[in-house]
Amino acid sequence: MSNTETFSNWENLVKKQLKTEDIYTILKKENLEGIDIKPFYNSVEKPMVSLPKIEESTHLVATYHESLEDDVFAFLLNENVENLVGKTVFINNKDLAEHISPQDEDQYFSLIDVFDEKNAEINDQLVKELLAKDFKRNICVDISLHQNAGAAIYQQLGIALAKTKELIEVYGAEIINKLIFRIAIGGNYFFEMAKVRAFKLVFNQLSKEYDLDEIPYIFAETSLRNKAISDSENNLIRSTLELASAMIGGADAVYSTNYLVEKSTDNSEEISFKQQIVLAYESIINVFEDASNGSYYIEAITNQIADKSWEFFVEIEERGGYLELLKQGVIQKNIYDHAVEEQKWVEEGKIKLIGVNLYPKLELKKSIEELYNQNELKPVRWAEMFE
């Protein structure tokens, strides 16, 4: 049976079940990303080669705790730890980075954002201090802030490229393979897989502008945006799916932010890390180079996200670059507009949060105007409206 016959049979079956000829109006699924989603895929327009990642197996990163030292191979450090040998370490504290001198058997990465978003400038002294360190990746480009502030996926990736361009203009193209990208993974399972994949495409495209052929090092952490203070078990399920998206999409390192919002405990930190362990060692999804390659749906949205991200990046560049548009408040306003639209969908129930706006235990307590400021980039959780 040909693809055309299969498609026709499927179409006729759906028309019969929905008792209408106009099935596409009913099956059309809206999204705020401007991505065209079809109810049925039987081919892909631009098939892709397998998209590689830098690390062979995804690093499973835990917040440092001495009880984990024997079992965990990659830590996120907020403060100095003596005699931590033979580990992969992600430095999350500017003051700590100044005192770190890696040994030969250590792998150190900086997760310190060198962009001062409030003053719209690069911290030049910090960049130079970090570049002088013998780290595997010295300079972090952080777009987790933007996701948690409510940026669309294409905005996040376009901004990542624009921040990269700002660094290249000051420090030269050789900085490209010293970068690590910190991204936050939201709850839209397939879109977030496509986000990781699309970023590899557009970053590689940018590197080719400088006669390089690089892919990005991606550190993916679970989002705060869709987490709620109540029903923390739901947060745990959400972040597990987000970790899966990141691993399947091909992130080089994953980190689970604590599922207990605003009240982390030793036990919750351990459980947050064990989410990754179960996914990696029972589902074995951390070792594939590009597990979703060949999925018609994911390929289609990957291509669309890549195209929209590149367009947004070009628009930023044509208008003066990321820092200039930050100074003008344009970036903040773009993200604000999308974040507010997203929050309206939460308020209306179009975006569903179990226990918050679906089967709710909570009532509406804060307005959109109280939560957001068009002149400021700040993380806002959807559930804050109800808390």
mmCIF file of C-alpha atoms in Angstrom:
data_model
loop_
_atom_site.group_PDB
_atom_site.id
_atom_site.type_symbol
_atom_site.label_atom_id
_atom_site.label_comp_id
_atom_site.label_asym_id
_atom_site.label_seq_id
_atom_site.Cartn_x
_atom_site.Cartn_y
_atom_site.Cartn_z
ATOM 1 C CA MET A 1 0.000 0.000 0.000
ATOM 2 C CA SER A 2 1.376 3.408 -0.972
ATOM 3 C CA ASN A 3 1.711 6.416 1.339
ATOM 4 C CA THR A 4 -1.084 8.146 -0.602
ATOM 5 C CA GLU A 5 -3.467 5.225 -0.066
ATOM 6 C CA THR A 6 -2.535 5.010 3.641
ATOM 7 C CA PHE A 7 -3.159 8.733 4.049
ATOM 8 C CA SER A 8 -6.505 8.549 2.221
ATOM 9 C CA ASN A 9 -7.639 5.599 4.364
ATOM 10 C CA TRP A 10 -6.681 7.448 7.539
ATOM 11 C CA GLU A 11 -8.458 10.598 6.372
ATOM 12 C CA ASN A 12 -11.683 8.748 5.540
ATOM 13 C CA LEU A 13 -11.631 6.922 8.874
ATOM 14 C CA VAL A 14 -11.248 10.183 10.813
ATOM 15 C CA LYS A 15 -14.024 11.879 8.792
ATOM 16 C CA LYS A 16 -16.325 8.977 9.659
ATOM 17 C CA GLN A 17 -15.428 9.043 13.366
ATOM 18 C CA LEU A 18 -15.771 12.841 13.672
ATOM 19 C CA LYS A 19 -18.893 12.851 11.445
ATOM 20 C CA THR A 20 -17.605 15.766 9.357
ATOM 21 C CA GLU A 21 -15.737 16.465 6.143
ATOM 22 C CA ASP A 22 -13.931 19.403 7.775
ATOM 23 C CA ILE A 23 -11.562 17.380 9.980
ATOM 24 C CA TYR A 24 -8.594 19.762 9.798
ATOM 25 C CA THR A 25 -10.420 22.622 11.521
ATOM 26 C CA ILE A 26 -11.277 20.275 14.399
ATOM 27 C CA LEU A 27 -7.852 18.620 14.605
ATOM 28 C CA LYS A 28 -5.836 21.825 14.252
ATOM 29 C CA LYS A 29 -3.750 22.337 17.403
ATOM 30 C CA GLU A 30 -2.917 25.931 18.295
ATOM 31 C CA ASN A 31 0.421 26.950 19.753
ATOM 32 C CA LEU A 32 2.024 30.232 20.702
ATOM 33 C CA GLU A 33 5.250 29.511 18.799
ATOM 34 C CA GLY A 34 3.703 30.075 15.381
ATOM 35 C CA ILE A 35 4.602 26.505 14.406
ATOM 36 C CA ASP A 36 2.385 24.798 11.822
ATOM 37 C CA ILE A 37 1.322 21.411 13.178
ATOM 38 C CA LYS A 38 -0.458 18.919 10.967
ATOM 39 C CA PRO A 39 -2.685 16.215 12.448
ATOM 40 C CA PHE A 40 -1.010 13.583 10.280
ATOM 41 C CA TYR A 41 2.525 13.170 8.882
ATOM 42 C CA ASN A 42 3.546 10.734 6.167
ATOM 43 C CA SER A 43 6.812 12.332 5.056
ATOM 44 C CA VAL A 44 9.320 15.015 5.984
ATOM 45 C CA GLU A 45 10.245 17.910 3.691
ATOM 46 C CA LYS A 46 13.919 18.195 4.621
ATOM 47 C CA PRO A 47 15.266 14.899 6.039
ATOM 48 C CA MET A 48 18.246 15.486 8.338
ATOM 49 C CA VAL A 49 21.419 13.626 8.995
ATOM 50 C CA SER A 50 21.814 12.508 12.604
ATOM 51 C CA LEU A 51 22.641 15.582 14.701
ATOM 52 C CA PRO A 52 25.686 14.846 16.875
ATOM 53 C CA LYS A 53 26.391 15.967 20.419
ATOM 54 C CA ILE A 54 29.737 16.748 21.983
ATOM 55 C CA GLU A 55 29.591 14.300 24.889
ATOM 56 C CA GLU A 56 29.202 10.613 24.051
ATOM 57 C CA SER A 57 26.875 10.089 27.022
ATOM 58 C CA THR A 58 24.852 12.868 28.598
ATOM 59 C CA HIS A 59 26.369 14.038 31.906
ATOM 60 C CA LEU A 60 23.895 13.537 34.758
ATOM 61 C CA VAL A 61 24.545 16.526 37.012
ATOM 62 C CA ALA A 62 23.664 16.671 40.722
ATOM 63 C CA THR A 63 23.925 19.537 43.195
ATOM 64 C CA TYR A 64 26.980 18.641 45.282
ATOM 65 C CA HIS A 65 26.350 16.728 48.492
ATOM 66 C CA GLU A 66 29.028 14.701 50.244
ATOM 67 C CA SER A 67 26.709 11.663 50.479
ATOM 68 C CA LEU A 68 26.645 11.521 46.658
ATOM 69 C CA GLU A 69 30.401 11.721 46.158
ATOM 70 C CA ASP A 70 30.967 7.988 45.573
ATOM 71 C CA ASP A 71 28.063 7.484 43.157
ATOM 72 C CA VAL A 72 27.877 10.690 41.136
ATOM 73 C CA PHE A 73 30.292 11.631 38.348
ATOM 74 C CA ALA A 74 29.139 15.200 37.601
ATOM 75 C CA PHE A 75 28.384 17.926 40.133
ATOM 76 C CA LEU A 76 27.038 21.449 40.086
ATOM 77 C CA LEU A 77 29.057 23.471 42.627
ATOM 78 C CA ASN A 78 27.850 26.601 44.395
ATOM 79 C CA GLU A 79 30.677 26.598 46.943
ATOM 80 C CA ASN A 80 34.189 25.199 47.197
ATOM 81 C CA VAL A 81 34.690 21.497 47.928
ATOM 82 C CA GLU A 82 38.135 20.249 48.918
ATOM 83 C CA ASN A 83 39.700 17.150 47.323
ATOM 84 C CA LEU A 84 37.020 16.580 44.702
ATOM 85 C CA VAL A 85 39.040 14.477 42.258
ATOM 86 C CA GLY A 86 38.215 12.801 38.957
ATOM 87 C CA LYS A 87 34.811 14.435 38.574
ATOM 88 C CA THR A 88 33.099 16.579 35.978
ATOM 89 C CA VAL A 89 32.304 19.858 37.726
ATOM 90 C CA PHE A 90 29.984 22.675 36.657
ATOM 91 C CA ILE A 91 30.869 25.905 38.476
ATOM 92 C CA ASN A 92 27.778 27.926 39.349
ATOM 93 C CA ASN A 93 29.347 30.704 41.432
ATOM 94 C CA LYS A 94 31.458 33.627 40.195
ATOM 95 C CA ASP A 95 33.504 33.923 43.402
ATOM 96 C CA LEU A 96 34.214 30.198 43.397
ATOM 97 C CA ALA A 97 35.526 30.288 39.809
ATOM 98 C CA GLU A 98 38.331 32.635 40.835
ATOM 99 C CA HIS A 99 39.818 30.026 43.196
ATOM 100 C CA ILE A 100 39.467 26.895 41.059
ATOM 101 C CA SER A 101 42.578 25.307 39.532
ATOM 102 C CA PRO A 102 41.638 22.049 37.794
ATOM 103 C CA GLN A 103 43.906 18.996 37.942
ATOM 104 C CA ASP A 104 44.606 16.869 34.869
ATOM 105 C CA GLU A 105 41.971 14.269 35.766
ATOM 106 C CA ASP A 106 39.220 16.871 36.301
ATOM 107 C CA GLN A 107 36.802 18.397 33.810
ATOM 108 C CA TYR A 108 35.590 21.866 34.743
ATOM 109 C CA PHE A 109 32.865 23.889 33.053
ATOM 110 C CA SER A 110 31.697 27.408 33.854
ATOM 111 C CA LEU A 111 27.955 28.051 34.213
ATOM 112 C CA ILE A 112 28.526 31.718 35.097
ATOM 113 C CA ASP A 113 26.714 34.094 32.774
ATOM 114 C CA VAL A 114 29.163 36.746 31.560
ATOM 115 C CA PHE A 115 26.330 38.999 30.372
ATOM 116 C CA ASP A 116 25.009 41.644 32.737
ATOM 117 C CA GLU A 117 21.408 41.740 31.483
ATOM 118 C CA LYS A 118 20.378 44.644 33.752
ATOM 119 C CA ASN A 119 23.140 46.975 32.531
ATOM 120 C CA ALA A 120 23.194 45.527 28.999
ATOM 121 C CA GLU A 121 26.914 44.794 28.910
ATOM 122 C CA ILE A 122 29.446 41.977 28.906
ATOM 123 C CA ASN A 123 31.526 41.636 32.070
ATOM 124 C CA ASP A 124 34.882 41.899 30.285
ATOM 125 C CA GLN A 125 37.006 41.275 33.365
ATOM 126 C CA LEU A 126 35.054 38.116 34.177
ATOM 127 C CA VAL A 127 35.408 36.851 30.595
ATOM 128 C CA LYS A 128 39.178 37.347 30.699
ATOM 129 C CA GLU A 129 39.486 35.650 34.098
ATOM 130 C CA LEU A 130 37.465 32.665 32.901
ATOM 131 C CA LEU A 131 39.327 32.368 29.589
ATOM 132 C CA ALA A 132 42.587 32.166 31.570
ATOM 133 C CA LYS A 133 41.294 29.053 33.378
ATOM 134 C CA ASP A 134 42.084 25.548 32.160
ATOM 135 C CA PHE A 135 38.398 24.668 31.811
ATOM 136 C CA LYS A 136 36.813 22.391 29.189
ATOM 137 C CA ARG A 137 34.296 25.173 28.487
ATOM 138 C CA ASN A 138 35.010 28.609 29.912
ATOM 139 C CA ILE A 139 32.181 30.930 28.908
ATOM 140 C CA CYS A 140 28.501 30.326 29.604
ATOM 141 C CA VAL A 141 25.773 31.777 27.421
ATOM 142 C CA ASP A 142 22.687 31.586 29.623
ATOM 143 C CA ILE A 143 19.231 31.544 28.053
ATOM 144 C CA SER A 144 17.554 29.678 30.936
ATOM 145 C CA LEU A 145 16.646 33.131 32.311
ATOM 146 C CA HIS A 146 14.797 33.935 29.092
ATOM 147 C CA GLN A 147 12.792 30.684 29.100
ATOM 148 C CA ASN A 148 11.824 31.184 32.732
ATOM 149 C CA ALA A 149 10.871 34.797 31.995
ATOM 150 C CA GLY A 150 8.434 33.569 29.323
ATOM 151 C CA ALA A 151 10.345 33.803 26.032
ATOM 152 C CA ALA A 152 9.133 31.782 23.073
ATOM 153 C CA ILE A 153 11.382 28.954 21.903
ATOM 154 C CA TYR A 154 12.441 30.828 18.744
ATOM 155 C CA GLN A 155 13.215 33.897 20.901
ATOM 156 C CA GLN A 156 15.405 31.822 23.242
ATOM 157 C CA LEU A 157 17.454 30.376 20.378
ATOM 158 C CA GLY A 158 17.658 33.646 18.458
ATOM 159 C CA ILE A 159 18.936 35.358 21.614
ATOM 160 C CA ALA A 160 21.499 32.568 22.170
ATOM 161 C CA LEU A 161 22.876 33.243 18.685
ATOM 162 C CA ALA A 162 22.833 37.008 19.226
ATOM 163 C CA LYS A 163 24.702 36.689 22.539
ATOM 164 C CA THR A 164 27.233 34.428 20.791
ATOM 165 C CA LYS A 165 27.697 37.042 18.054
ATOM 166 C CA GLU A 166 28.340 39.734 20.697
ATOM 167 C CA LEU A 167 31.093 37.572 22.213
ATOM 168 C CA ILE A 168 32.662 36.823 18.825
ATOM 169 C CA GLU A 169 32.782 40.525 17.954
ATOM 170 C CA VAL A 170 34.756 41.293 21.118
ATOM 171 C CA TYR A 171 36.892 38.161 21.580
ATOM 172 C CA GLY A 172 37.133 36.659 18.089
ATOM 173 C CA ALA A 173 35.715 33.511 16.508
ATOM 174 C CA GLU A 174 38.096 31.309 18.524
ATOM 175 C CA ILE A 175 35.751 31.776 21.488
ATOM 176 C CA ILE A 176 33.099 29.625 19.775
ATOM 177 C CA ASN A 177 34.452 26.281 21.000
ATOM 178 C CA LYS A 178 34.923 27.657 24.534
ATOM 179 C CA LEU A 179 31.170 28.267 24.956
ATOM 180 C CA ILE A 180 28.613 26.296 26.954
ATOM 181 C CA PHE A 181 24.907 27.058 26.525
ATOM 182 C CA ARG A 182 22.675 26.874 29.585
ATOM 183 C CA ILE A 183 19.087 26.336 28.511
ATOM 184 C CA ALA A 184 15.879 25.578 30.410
ATOM 185 C CA ILE A 185 13.593 22.816 29.141
ATOM 186 C CA GLY A 186 9.853 23.437 29.412
ATOM 187 C CA GLY A 187 6.917 21.063 29.484
ATOM 188 C CA ASN A 188 6.008 20.957 25.774
ATOM 189 C CA TYR A 189 7.595 17.522 25.329
ATOM 190 C CA PHE A 190 8.165 17.280 21.564
ATOM 191 C CA PHE A 191 8.727 21.013 21.036
ATOM 192 C CA GLU A 192 11.516 20.976 23.632
ATOM 193 C CA MET A 193 13.190 18.004 21.933
ATOM 194 C CA ALA A 194 12.989 19.977 18.704
ATOM 195 C CA LYS A 195 14.397 23.066 20.480
ATOM 196 C CA VAL A 196 17.620 21.260 21.417
ATOM 197 C CA ARG A 197 17.938 19.850 17.906
ATOM 198 C CA ALA A 198 17.110 23.160 16.189
ATOM 199 C CA PHE A 199 19.744 24.943 18.240
ATOM 200 C CA LYS A 200 22.391 22.563 16.923
ATOM 201 C CA LEU A 201 21.344 23.443 13.371
ATOM 202 C CA VAL A 202 21.357 27.225 13.790
ATOM 203 C CA PHE A 203 24.535 27.305 15.888
ATOM 204 C CA ASN A 204 26.318 25.222 13.254
ATOM 205 C CA GLN A 205 25.029 27.647 10.615
ATOM 206 C CA LEU A 206 26.437 30.596 12.593
ATOM 207 C CA SER A 207 29.816 28.884 13.038
ATOM 208 C CA LYS A 208 30.040 28.383 9.261
ATOM 209 C CA GLU A 209 29.898 32.166 8.852
ATOM 210 C CA TYR A 210 33.370 32.079 10.471
ATOM 211 C CA ASP A 211 34.641 29.108 8.397
ATOM 212 C CA LEU A 212 34.093 26.707 11.309
ATOM 213 C CA ASP A 213 31.898 23.619 11.627
ATOM 214 C CA GLU A 214 30.995 23.595 15.326
ATOM 215 C CA ILE A 215 28.096 22.232 17.339
ATOM 216 C CA PRO A 216 27.096 23.726 20.693
ATOM 217 C CA TYR A 217 27.781 22.238 24.126
ATOM 218 C CA ILE A 218 24.303 22.191 25.703
ATOM 219 C CA PHE A 219 23.665 22.131 29.469
ATOM 220 C CA ALA A 220 19.919 21.625 29.904
ATOM 221 C CA GLU A 221 18.075 22.131 33.167
ATOM 222 C CA THR A 222 14.412 21.677 34.002
ATOM 223 C CA SER A 223 12.236 24.782 33.883
ATOM 224 C CA LEU A 224 10.849 26.684 36.861
ATOM 225 C CA ARG A 225 8.125 28.260 34.757
ATOM 226 C CA ASN A 226 5.599 25.428 34.936
ATOM 227 C CA LYS A 227 6.212 24.398 38.572
ATOM 228 C CA ALA A 228 3.829 25.054 41.476
ATOM 229 C CA ILE A 229 4.366 25.290 45.233
ATOM 230 C CA SER A 230 1.433 22.951 45.861
ATOM 231 C CA ASP A 231 1.343 19.385 44.494
ATOM 232 C CA SER A 232 5.111 18.989 44.375
ATOM 233 C CA GLU A 233 4.658 15.405 43.092
ATOM 234 C CA ASN A 234 3.268 16.907 39.880
ATOM 235 C CA ASN A 235 6.451 18.977 39.593
ATOM 236 C CA LEU A 236 8.432 15.747 39.857
ATOM 237 C CA ILE A 237 6.530 14.206 36.945
ATOM 238 C CA ARG A 238 6.854 17.383 34.860
ATOM 239 C CA SER A 239 10.606 17.629 35.384
ATOM 240 C CA THR A 240 11.073 13.917 34.562
ATOM 241 C CA LEU A 241 9.459 14.517 31.173
ATOM 242 C CA GLU A 242 11.615 17.614 30.675
ATOM 243 C CA LEU A 243 14.777 15.613 31.399
ATOM 244 C CA ALA A 244 13.626 13.026 28.859
ATOM 245 C CA SER A 245 13.096 15.771 26.244
ATOM 246 C CA ALA A 246 16.609 17.087 26.863
ATOM 247 C CA MET A 247 18.256 13.653 26.671
ATOM 248 C CA ILE A 248 16.339 12.549 23.564
ATOM 249 C CA GLY A 249 16.977 15.944 21.933
ATOM 250 C CA GLY A 250 20.717 15.437 22.495
ATOM 251 C CA ALA A 251 21.805 17.675 25.391
ATOM 252 C CA ASP A 252 25.380 17.132 26.613
ATOM 253 C CA ALA A 253 24.514 17.571 30.295
ATOM 254 C CA VAL A 254 21.218 17.573 32.200
ATOM 255 C CA TYR A 255 20.341 18.955 35.608
ATOM 256 C CA SER A 256 17.055 18.724 37.482
ATOM 257 C CA THR A 257 16.119 21.862 39.384
ATOM 258 C CA ASN A 258 14.533 20.928 42.699
ATOM 259 C CA TYR A 259 10.907 19.866 42.414
ATOM 260 C CA LEU A 260 10.148 21.423 45.834
ATOM 261 C CA VAL A 261 9.746 25.064 44.871
ATOM 262 C CA GLU A 262 11.406 27.415 47.378
ATOM 263 C CA LYS A 263 12.062 24.727 50.022
ATOM 264 C CA SER A 264 14.769 22.330 48.893
ATOM 265 C CA THR A 265 15.694 19.469 51.259
ATOM 266 C CA ASP A 266 18.462 16.851 51.195
ATOM 267 C CA ASN A 267 15.839 14.243 50.339
ATOM 268 C CA SER A 268 14.317 16.274 47.488
ATOM 269 C CA GLU A 269 17.795 16.927 46.040
ATOM 270 C CA GLU A 270 18.518 13.197 46.093
ATOM 271 C CA ILE A 271 15.179 12.361 44.431
ATOM 272 C CA SER A 272 15.716 15.090 41.818
ATOM 273 C CA PHE A 273 19.007 13.457 40.856
ATOM 274 C CA LYS A 274 17.525 9.940 40.895
ATOM 275 C CA GLN A 275 15.062 11.028 38.209
ATOM 276 C CA GLN A 276 18.053 11.259 35.882
ATOM 277 C CA ILE A 277 19.466 7.920 37.035
ATOM 278 C CA VAL A 278 16.224 6.069 36.244
ATOM 279 C CA LEU A 279 15.995 7.684 32.803
ATOM 280 C CA ALA A 280 19.643 7.029 31.995
ATOM 281 C CA TYR A 281 20.058 3.501 33.322
ATOM 282 C CA GLU A 282 16.574 2.017 32.972
ATOM 283 C CA SER A 283 15.425 3.798 29.811
ATOM 284 C CA ILE A 284 18.976 4.128 28.349
ATOM 285 C CA ILE A 285 18.136 7.406 26.592
ATOM 286 C CA ASN A 286 21.306 9.295 27.501
ATOM 287 C CA VAL A 287 23.642 7.498 25.062
ATOM 288 C CA PHE A 288 21.947 8.115 21.715
ATOM 289 C CA GLU A 289 23.391 10.711 19.402
ATOM 290 C CA ASP A 290 20.026 11.796 17.979
ATOM 291 C CA ALA A 291 17.250 9.509 19.199
ATOM 292 C CA SER A 292 14.377 11.442 17.577
ATOM 293 C CA ASN A 293 16.006 11.591 14.137
ATOM 294 C CA GLY A 294 13.594 10.372 11.455
ATOM 295 C CA SER A 295 10.391 11.206 13.353
ATOM 296 C CA TYR A 296 8.352 13.104 10.739
ATOM 297 C CA TYR A 297 6.673 15.269 13.385
ATOM 298 C CA ILE A 298 9.857 16.207 15.259
ATOM 299 C CA GLU A 299 11.773 16.786 12.029
ATOM 300 C CA ALA A 300 9.034 19.133 10.821
ATOM 301 C CA ILE A 301 8.937 21.231 13.990
ATOM 302 C CA THR A 302 12.754 21.185 14.284
ATOM 303 C CA ASN A 303 13.038 22.741 10.831
ATOM 304 C CA GLN A 304 10.378 25.357 11.575
ATOM 305 C CA ILE A 305 11.925 26.317 14.940
ATOM 306 C CA ALA A 306 15.362 26.571 13.316
ATOM 307 C CA ASP A 307 14.029 28.849 10.564
ATOM 308 C CA LYS A 308 12.108 31.109 12.970
ATOM 309 C CA SER A 309 15.096 31.300 15.363
ATOM 310 C CA TRP A 310 17.466 32.311 12.579
ATOM 311 C CA GLU A 311 15.008 34.967 11.367
ATOM 312 C CA PHE A 312 14.752 36.385 14.900
ATOM 313 C CA PHE A 313 18.554 36.406 15.216
ATOM 314 C CA VAL A 314 18.921 38.255 11.893
ATOM 315 C CA GLU A 315 16.286 40.773 13.020
ATOM 316 C CA ILE A 316 18.223 41.398 16.266
ATOM 317 C CA GLU A 317 21.449 41.918 14.311
ATOM 318 C CA GLU A 318 19.838 44.260 11.776
ATOM 319 C CA ARG A 319 18.515 46.400 14.641
ATOM 320 C CA GLY A 320 21.888 46.776 16.369
ATOM 321 C CA GLY A 321 22.530 43.515 18.225
ATOM 322 C CA TYR A 322 21.457 41.970 21.522
ATOM 323 C CA LEU A 323 23.057 44.467 23.920
ATOM 324 C CA GLU A 324 21.782 47.475 21.993
ATOM 325 C CA LEU A 325 18.222 46.112 21.982
ATOM 326 C CA LEU A 326 18.503 45.325 25.694
ATOM 327 C CA LYS A 327 19.461 48.968 26.318
ATOM 328 C CA GLN A 328 16.437 50.079 24.323
ATOM 329 C CA GLY A 329 14.143 47.669 26.209
ATOM 330 C CA VAL A 330 13.184 45.907 22.949
ATOM 331 C CA ILE A 331 14.255 42.397 24.059
ATOM 332 C CA GLN A 332 12.422 42.795 27.371
ATOM 333 C CA LYS A 333 9.256 43.955 25.575
ATOM 334 C CA ASN A 334 9.389 41.061 23.057
ATOM 335 C CA ILE A 335 9.638 38.518 25.865
ATOM 336 C CA TYR A 336 7.020 40.343 27.951
ATOM 337 C CA ASP A 337 4.507 40.220 25.073
ATOM 338 C CA HIS A 338 4.952 36.484 24.647
ATOM 339 C CA ALA A 339 5.005 35.781 28.404
ATOM 340 C CA VAL A 340 1.749 37.666 28.963
ATOM 341 C CA GLU A 341 0.057 35.842 26.089
ATOM 342 C CA GLU A 342 1.233 32.540 27.566
ATOM 343 C CA GLN A 343 -0.059 33.536 31.020
ATOM 344 C CA LYS A 344 -3.459 34.348 29.483
ATOM 345 C CA TRP A 345 -3.557 30.816 28.095
ATOM 346 C CA VAL A 346 -2.863 29.507 31.595
ATOM 347 C CA GLU A 347 -5.623 31.722 33.006
ATOM 348 C CA GLU A 348 -8.063 30.511 30.322
ATOM 349 C CA GLY A 349 -7.047 26.864 30.735
ATOM 350 C CA LYS A 350 -5.601 26.512 27.202
ATOM 351 C CA ILE A 351 -2.302 25.619 28.852
ATOM 352 C CA LYS A 352 -3.132 23.013 31.462
ATOM 353 C CA LEU A 353 -1.448 22.736 34.855
ATOM 354 C CA ILE A 354 -2.866 19.869 36.895
ATOM 355 C CA GLY A 355 -3.806 21.018 40.389
ATOM 356 C CA VAL A 356 -3.543 24.671 39.382
ATOM 357 C CA ASN A 357 -5.986 25.392 36.557
ATOM 358 C CA LEU A 358 -7.176 21.818 35.877
ATOM 359 C CA TYR A 359 -8.651 19.957 38.873
ATOM 360 C CA PRO A 360 -7.642 23.070 40.804
ATOM 361 C CA LYS A 361 -7.066 23.387 44.521
ATOM 362 C CA LEU A 362 -6.210 27.058 44.118
ATOM 363 C CA GLU A 363 -8.080 30.235 43.181
ATOM 364 C CA LEU A 364 -6.899 33.160 41.072
ATOM 365 C CA LYS A 365 -5.028 35.570 43.364
ATOM 366 C CA LYS A 366 -2.695 37.723 41.242
ATOM 367 C CA SER A 367 -3.288 39.528 37.965
ATOM 368 C CA ILE A 368 -0.996 39.410 34.942
ATOM 369 C CA GLU A 369 -0.125 43.067 35.604
ATOM 370 C CA GLU A 370 1.139 42.167 39.090
ATOM 371 C CA LEU A 371 3.319 39.339 37.761
ATOM 372 C CA TYR A 372 5.017 40.912 34.748
ATOM 373 C CA ASN A 373 6.986 44.063 33.955
ATOM 374 C CA GLN A 374 7.671 44.912 30.331
ATOM 375 C CA ASN A 375 10.953 46.608 31.279
ATOM 376 C CA GLU A 376 12.455 43.707 33.213
ATOM 377 C CA LEU A 377 13.653 40.182 32.502
ATOM 378 C CA LYS A 378 12.695 38.093 35.516
ATOM 379 C CA PRO A 379 11.590 34.494 36.075
ATOM 380 C CA VAL A 380 7.841 34.054 36.584
ATOM 381 C CA ARG A 381 6.166 30.715 37.281
ATOM 382 C CA TRP A 382 2.695 30.312 35.743
ATOM 383 C CA ALA A 383 1.298 29.058 39.052
ATOM 384 C CA GLU A 384 2.227 32.281 40.891
ATOM 385 C CA MET A 385 -1.071 33.652 39.571
ATOM 386 C CA PHE A 386 -2.863 31.196 41.867
ATOM 387 C CA GLU A 387 -0.560 31.159 44.902
#
